[in-house]
Amino acid sequence: MVNEEVLRTHLQELRRGTVVVASLLALREPDYGYALLQRLTGHGFPVDANTLYPLLRRLEEQGLLTSEWNTEESRPRKFYRTSADGETVLTRLLDDLAAVQTSVTGLIEGVDR
C-alpha cells in the first residue's frame, strides 16, 4: 500500500511548476488573486491561497507579471496580467512541457527516442 504522505509530496512537486504555467496562461486576461485561485481550481489546479499570493508576487518581481490596482469597486483589488517577458517565458515553458509529455508518453509506450 502506498504511503499517502509520500504520494501527496510527489503530487505537490509535480504540480508546483504547472501552477506557474497555468497562472501565466490564465493571466493573459487581467484578473485578481482570488478570482485566479477559483479559476485555477476550476481547471484542475487546486492551489492554496498561501501558495498563490507569494507566487504572484514572485512572478511580478521577476517581471513576468504586471499589476495595477482597481479602486473603482467598493473593495480595491490588485489585478495581474502576464507581461511580454512572461509570454516569452511561458512559450519556453510550454515547449518544455510538451517535450516532457512526449518523453513520458514514449516511456509508457516503450518507444525509444
Steps between C-alpha positions, in 0.01 A plus 500: 500500500629847405575739781255789451749758627762385250245516219378844608860630503568374147172639368583836656842501332348406165241778518732773627638590156170447323335762721749756367411405142127500579522841670689658210244353258200610704638850553517576132171662597533726807364357821537539875638239737183344640336472157817338366495257792145396413576481129805279550308271733218477247752387237651229718783697659405509867732748666492644849478877542814486716681361196340711227548850641876461562526348149326803349735736685804298389389494135440875517845560651649290218323720246277217375182671623390860513244629746276795566248587766133531414345741749172550315318230697412512868807291579832579327648203316839444348468367145783299347578440134766300319769738371687478169789329683246271663371402154855419390563285807158338464576400140825334611330326792222369276757370250685322779179365647406355160846341472465347847155367411637346180782337697265362764265368233796332332593331827143386557474360147853359500614713208869590480598856413 
